[in-house]
mmCIF file of C-alpha atoms in Angstrom:
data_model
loop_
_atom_site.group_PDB
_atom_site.id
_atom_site.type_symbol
_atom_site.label_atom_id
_atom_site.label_comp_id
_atom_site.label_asym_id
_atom_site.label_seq_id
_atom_site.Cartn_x
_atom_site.Cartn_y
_atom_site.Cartn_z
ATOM 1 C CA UNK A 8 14.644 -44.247 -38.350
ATOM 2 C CA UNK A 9 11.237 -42.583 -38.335
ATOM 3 C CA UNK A 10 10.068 -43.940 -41.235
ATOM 4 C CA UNK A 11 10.823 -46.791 -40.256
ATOM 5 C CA UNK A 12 9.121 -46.990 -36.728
ATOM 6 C CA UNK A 13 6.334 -45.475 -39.285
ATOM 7 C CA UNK A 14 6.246 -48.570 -41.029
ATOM 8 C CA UNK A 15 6.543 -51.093 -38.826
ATOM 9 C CA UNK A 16 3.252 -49.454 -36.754
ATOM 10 C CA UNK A 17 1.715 -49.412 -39.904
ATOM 11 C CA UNK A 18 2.343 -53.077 -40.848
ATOM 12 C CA UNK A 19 0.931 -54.096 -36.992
ATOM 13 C CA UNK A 20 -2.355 -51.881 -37.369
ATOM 14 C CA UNK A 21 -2.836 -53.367 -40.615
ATOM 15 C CA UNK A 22 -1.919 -56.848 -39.345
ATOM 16 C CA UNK A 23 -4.422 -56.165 -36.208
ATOM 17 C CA UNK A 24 -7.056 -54.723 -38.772
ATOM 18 C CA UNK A 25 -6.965 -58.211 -41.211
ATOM 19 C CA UNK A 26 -7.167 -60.640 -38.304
ATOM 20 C CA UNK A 27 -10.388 -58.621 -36.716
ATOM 21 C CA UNK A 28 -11.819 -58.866 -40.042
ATOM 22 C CA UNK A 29 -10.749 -62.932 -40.282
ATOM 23 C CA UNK A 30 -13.104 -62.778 -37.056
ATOM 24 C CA UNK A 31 -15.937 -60.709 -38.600
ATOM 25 C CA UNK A 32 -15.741 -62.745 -41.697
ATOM 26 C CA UNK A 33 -15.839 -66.222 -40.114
ATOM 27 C CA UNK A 34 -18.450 -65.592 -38.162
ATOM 28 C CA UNK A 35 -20.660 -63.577 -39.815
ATOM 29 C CA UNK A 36 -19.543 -63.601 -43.519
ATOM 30 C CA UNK A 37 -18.358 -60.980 -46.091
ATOM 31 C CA UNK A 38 -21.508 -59.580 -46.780
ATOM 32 C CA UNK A 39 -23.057 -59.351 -42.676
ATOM 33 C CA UNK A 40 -19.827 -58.441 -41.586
ATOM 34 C CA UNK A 41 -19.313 -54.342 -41.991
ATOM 35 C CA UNK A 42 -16.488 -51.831 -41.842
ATOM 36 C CA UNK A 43 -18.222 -50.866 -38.036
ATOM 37 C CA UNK A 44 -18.463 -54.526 -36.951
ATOM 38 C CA UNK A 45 -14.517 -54.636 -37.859
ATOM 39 C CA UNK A 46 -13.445 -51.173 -36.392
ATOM 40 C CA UNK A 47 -15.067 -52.539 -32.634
ATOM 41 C CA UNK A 48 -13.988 -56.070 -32.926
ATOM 42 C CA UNK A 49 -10.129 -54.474 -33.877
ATOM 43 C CA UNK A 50 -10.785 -51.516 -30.946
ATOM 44 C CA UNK A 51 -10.029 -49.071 -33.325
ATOM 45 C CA UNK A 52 -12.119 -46.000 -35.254
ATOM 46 C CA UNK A 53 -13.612 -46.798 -38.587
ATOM 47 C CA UNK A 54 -11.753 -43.301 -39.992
ATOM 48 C CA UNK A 55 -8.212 -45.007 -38.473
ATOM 49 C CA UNK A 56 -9.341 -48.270 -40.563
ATOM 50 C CA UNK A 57 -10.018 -46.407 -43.578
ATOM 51 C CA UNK A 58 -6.840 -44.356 -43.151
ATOM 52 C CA UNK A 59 -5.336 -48.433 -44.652
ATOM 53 C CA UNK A 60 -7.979 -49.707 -46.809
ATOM 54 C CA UNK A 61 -9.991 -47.686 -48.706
ATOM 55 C CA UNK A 62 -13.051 -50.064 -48.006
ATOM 56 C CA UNK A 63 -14.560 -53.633 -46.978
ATOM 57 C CA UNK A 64 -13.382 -55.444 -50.399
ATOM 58 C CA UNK A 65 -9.490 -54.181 -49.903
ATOM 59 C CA UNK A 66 -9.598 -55.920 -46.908
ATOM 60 C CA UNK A 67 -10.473 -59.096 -48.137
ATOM 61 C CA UNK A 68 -8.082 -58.462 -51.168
ATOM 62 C CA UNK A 69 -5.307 -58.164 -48.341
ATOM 63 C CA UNK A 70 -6.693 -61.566 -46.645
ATOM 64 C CA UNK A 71 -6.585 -63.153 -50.334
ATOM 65 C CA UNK A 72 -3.153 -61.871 -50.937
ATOM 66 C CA UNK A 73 -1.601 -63.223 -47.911
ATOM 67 C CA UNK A 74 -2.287 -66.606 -48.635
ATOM 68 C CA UNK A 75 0.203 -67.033 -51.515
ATOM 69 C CA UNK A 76 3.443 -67.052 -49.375
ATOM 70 C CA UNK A 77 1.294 -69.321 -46.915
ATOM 71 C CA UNK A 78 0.261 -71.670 -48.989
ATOM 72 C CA UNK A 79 3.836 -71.468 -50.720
ATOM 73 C CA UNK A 80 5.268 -72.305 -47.215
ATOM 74 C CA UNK A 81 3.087 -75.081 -47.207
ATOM 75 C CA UNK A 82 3.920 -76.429 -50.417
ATOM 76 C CA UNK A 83 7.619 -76.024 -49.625
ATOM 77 C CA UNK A 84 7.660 -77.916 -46.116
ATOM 78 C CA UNK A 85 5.985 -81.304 -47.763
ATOM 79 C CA UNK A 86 8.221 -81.489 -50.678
ATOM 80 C CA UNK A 87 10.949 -82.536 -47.856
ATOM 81 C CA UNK A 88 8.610 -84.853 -45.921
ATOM 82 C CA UNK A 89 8.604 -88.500 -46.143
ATOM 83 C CA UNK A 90 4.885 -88.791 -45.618
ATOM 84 C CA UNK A 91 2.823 -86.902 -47.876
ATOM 85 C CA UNK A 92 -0.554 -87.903 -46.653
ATOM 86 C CA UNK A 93 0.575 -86.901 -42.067
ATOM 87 C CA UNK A 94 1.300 -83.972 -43.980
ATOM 88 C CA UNK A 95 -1.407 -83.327 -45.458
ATOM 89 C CA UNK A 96 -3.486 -84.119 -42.319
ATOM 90 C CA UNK A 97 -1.120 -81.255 -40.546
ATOM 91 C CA UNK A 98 -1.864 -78.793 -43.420
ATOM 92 C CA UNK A 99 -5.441 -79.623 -42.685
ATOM 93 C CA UNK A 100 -5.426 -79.203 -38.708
ATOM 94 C CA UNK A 101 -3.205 -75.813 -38.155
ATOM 95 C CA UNK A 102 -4.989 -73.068 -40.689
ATOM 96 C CA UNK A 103 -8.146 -73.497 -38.318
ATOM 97 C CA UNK A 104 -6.864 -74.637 -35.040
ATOM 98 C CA UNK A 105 -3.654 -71.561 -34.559
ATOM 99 C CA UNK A 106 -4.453 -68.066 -34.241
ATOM 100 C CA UNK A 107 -1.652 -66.565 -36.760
ATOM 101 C CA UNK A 108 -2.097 -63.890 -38.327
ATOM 102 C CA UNK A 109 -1.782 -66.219 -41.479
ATOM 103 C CA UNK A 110 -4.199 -68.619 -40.982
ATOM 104 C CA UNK A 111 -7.408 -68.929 -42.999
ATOM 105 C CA UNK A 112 -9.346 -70.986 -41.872
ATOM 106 C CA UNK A 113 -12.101 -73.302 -43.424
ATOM 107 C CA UNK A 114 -15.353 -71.346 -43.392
ATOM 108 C CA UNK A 115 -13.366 -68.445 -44.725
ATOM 109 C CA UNK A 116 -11.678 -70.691 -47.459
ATOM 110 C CA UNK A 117 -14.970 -71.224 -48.524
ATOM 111 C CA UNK A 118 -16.544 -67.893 -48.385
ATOM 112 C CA UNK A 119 -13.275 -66.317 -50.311
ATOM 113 C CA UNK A 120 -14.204 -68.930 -52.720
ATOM 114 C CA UNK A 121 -18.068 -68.324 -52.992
ATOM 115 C CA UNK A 122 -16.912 -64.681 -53.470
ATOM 116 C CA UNK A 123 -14.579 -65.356 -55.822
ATOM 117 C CA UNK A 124 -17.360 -66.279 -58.613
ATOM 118 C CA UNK A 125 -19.039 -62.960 -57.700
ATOM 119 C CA UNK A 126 -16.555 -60.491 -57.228
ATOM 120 C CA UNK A 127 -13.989 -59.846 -60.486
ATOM 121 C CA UNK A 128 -11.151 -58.505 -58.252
ATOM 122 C CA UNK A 129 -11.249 -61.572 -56.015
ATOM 123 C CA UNK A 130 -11.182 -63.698 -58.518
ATOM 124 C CA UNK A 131 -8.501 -62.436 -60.177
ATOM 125 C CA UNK A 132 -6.887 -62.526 -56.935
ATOM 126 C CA UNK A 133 -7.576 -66.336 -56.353
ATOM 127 C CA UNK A 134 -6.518 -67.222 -59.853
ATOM 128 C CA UNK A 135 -2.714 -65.727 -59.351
ATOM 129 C CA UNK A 136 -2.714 -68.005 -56.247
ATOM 130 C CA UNK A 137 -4.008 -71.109 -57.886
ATOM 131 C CA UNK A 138 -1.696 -69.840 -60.972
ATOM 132 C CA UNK A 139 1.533 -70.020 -58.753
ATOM 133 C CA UNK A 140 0.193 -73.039 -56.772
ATOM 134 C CA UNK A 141 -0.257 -75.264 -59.198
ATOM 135 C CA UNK A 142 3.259 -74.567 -61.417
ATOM 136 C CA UNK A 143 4.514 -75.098 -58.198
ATOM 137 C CA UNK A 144 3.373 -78.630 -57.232
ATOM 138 C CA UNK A 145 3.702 -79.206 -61.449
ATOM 139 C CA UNK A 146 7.394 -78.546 -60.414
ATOM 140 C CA UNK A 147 7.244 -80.655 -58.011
ATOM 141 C CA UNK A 148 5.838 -83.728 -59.697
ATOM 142 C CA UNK A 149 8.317 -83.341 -62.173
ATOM 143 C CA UNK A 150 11.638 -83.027 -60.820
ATOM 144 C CA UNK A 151 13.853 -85.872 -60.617
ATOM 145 C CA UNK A 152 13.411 -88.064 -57.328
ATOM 146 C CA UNK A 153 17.157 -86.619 -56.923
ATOM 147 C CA UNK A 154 15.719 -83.195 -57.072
ATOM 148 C CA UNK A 155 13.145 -84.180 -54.102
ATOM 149 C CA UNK A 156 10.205 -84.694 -56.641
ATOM 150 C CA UNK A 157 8.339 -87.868 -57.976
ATOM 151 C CA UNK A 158 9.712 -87.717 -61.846
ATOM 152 C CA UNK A 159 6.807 -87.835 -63.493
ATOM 153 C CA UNK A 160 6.501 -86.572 -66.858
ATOM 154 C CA UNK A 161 5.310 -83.190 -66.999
ATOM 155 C CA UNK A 162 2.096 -84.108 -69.276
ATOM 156 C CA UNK A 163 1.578 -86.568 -66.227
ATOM 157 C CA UNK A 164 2.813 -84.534 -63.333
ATOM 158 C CA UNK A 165 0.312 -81.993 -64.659
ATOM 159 C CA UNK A 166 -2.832 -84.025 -63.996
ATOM 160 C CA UNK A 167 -1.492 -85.506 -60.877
ATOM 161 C CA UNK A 168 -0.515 -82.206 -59.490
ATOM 162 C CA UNK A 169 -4.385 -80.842 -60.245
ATOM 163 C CA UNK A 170 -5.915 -84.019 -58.236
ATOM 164 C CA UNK A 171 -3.854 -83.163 -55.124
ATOM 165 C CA UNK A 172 -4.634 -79.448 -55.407
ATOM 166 C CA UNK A 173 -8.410 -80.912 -55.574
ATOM 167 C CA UNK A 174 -7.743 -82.547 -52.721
ATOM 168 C CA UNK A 175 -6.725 -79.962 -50.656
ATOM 169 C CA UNK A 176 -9.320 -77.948 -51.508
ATOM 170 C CA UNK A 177 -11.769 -80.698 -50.368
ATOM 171 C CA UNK A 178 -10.217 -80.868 -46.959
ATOM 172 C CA UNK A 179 -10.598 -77.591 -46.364
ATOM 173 C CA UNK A 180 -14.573 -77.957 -47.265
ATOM 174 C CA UNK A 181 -14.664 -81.256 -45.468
ATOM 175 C CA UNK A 182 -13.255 -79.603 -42.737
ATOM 176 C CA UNK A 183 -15.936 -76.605 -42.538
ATOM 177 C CA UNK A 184 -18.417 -79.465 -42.847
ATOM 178 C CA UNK A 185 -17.069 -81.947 -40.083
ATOM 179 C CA UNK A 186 -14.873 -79.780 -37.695
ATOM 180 C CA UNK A 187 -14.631 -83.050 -34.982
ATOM 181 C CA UNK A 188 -13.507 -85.626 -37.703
ATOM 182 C CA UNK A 189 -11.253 -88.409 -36.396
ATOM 183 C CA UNK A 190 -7.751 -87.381 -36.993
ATOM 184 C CA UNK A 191 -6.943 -91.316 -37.613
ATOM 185 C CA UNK A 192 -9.849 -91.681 -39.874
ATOM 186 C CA UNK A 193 -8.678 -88.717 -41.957
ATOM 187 C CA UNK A 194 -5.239 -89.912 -42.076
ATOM 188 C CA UNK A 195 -6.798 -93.157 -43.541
ATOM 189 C CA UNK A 196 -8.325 -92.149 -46.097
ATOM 190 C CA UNK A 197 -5.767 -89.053 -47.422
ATOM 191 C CA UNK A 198 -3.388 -91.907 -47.477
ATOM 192 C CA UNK A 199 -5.272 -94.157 -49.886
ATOM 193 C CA UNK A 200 -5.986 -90.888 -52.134
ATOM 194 C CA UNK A 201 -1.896 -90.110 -51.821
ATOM 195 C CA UNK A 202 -1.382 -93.811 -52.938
ATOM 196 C CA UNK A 203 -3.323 -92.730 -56.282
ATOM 197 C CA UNK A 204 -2.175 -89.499 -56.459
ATOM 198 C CA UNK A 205 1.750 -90.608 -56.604
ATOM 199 C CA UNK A 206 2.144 -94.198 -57.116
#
């Protein structure tokens, strides 16, 4: 029983310690933001930080990390929807507009991927996620219509499967770029791209 009360306030100070940092990051980003600026923003000493990640780039590792069963989540809840493109519009709107623990948002999206072409361990890190991602949605594409998918050969459901991974990612930039854009206008124009995407 003690090790397990042990663990559990270890996963909430580590949880409390990530989404601080989230903070730090998005406003300030990964290289402005420092171990002290995190320790006062989480109300906690920089030794009790360092007593669960052994510096600055573990954290981000962590907030990397944590996006796979996210964006798995994600992947999962609009293979069972009947309208790809609302649902794309909802994966757009909640990573930046809900305070989960969970949630990146888009100017971290794009400073995790900035960082990811300078910093070896993040980019491994980002290339597992893409790596699962993308067999995922390839899965997707491919299944049988029965299955839940679109039955595309997999040659085919290979290239369509990249273009709407590119398109998420350009939401999220779009998003960092144009935080106010019409919700109606967006839906719009994801569901021409959807049109091409899957037709």
């Amino acid at each position: 029983m003690t090790d397990c009360k042990a663990e559990i306030r270890k996963q909430s100070q580590c949880e409390r310690i990530l989404e601080a940092a989230r903070r730090c990051f998005v406003q300030h980003g990964f290289h402005s933001a420092s171990m002290a600026m995190i320790s006062e923003t989480a109300g906690m000493s920089p030794g009790l930080i360092y007593r669960y990640f052994k510096n600055k780039n573990a954290i981000i590792l962590a907030i990397v990390e944590a996006q796979l069963e996210v964006v798995q989540s994600r992947i999962s809840a609009m293979r069972t929807t009947d309208d790809l493109a609302a649902a794309l519009v909802d994966y757009f709107e909640p990573h930046d507009d809900d305070e989960r623990n969970d949630s990146v948002n888009a100017p971290l999206f794009l400073e995790i991927s900035a960082d990811a072409t300078r910093d070896p361990e993040i980019r491994n890190a980002v290339h597992h996620i893409d790596e699962v991602v993308r067999a995922a949605t390839v899965d997707w594409f491919h299944r049988s219509p029965d299955e839940g998918g679109y039955g595309f050969p997999m040659r085919e459901a290979k290239d369509r499967a990249l273009a709407l991974i590119l398109l998420v990612d350009c939401l999220k930039a779009r998003k960092a770029r144009e935080p106010d854009l019409d919700r109606r206008r967006l839906k719009n124009a994801i569901d021409l791209m959807v049109a091409a995407v899957t037709a």
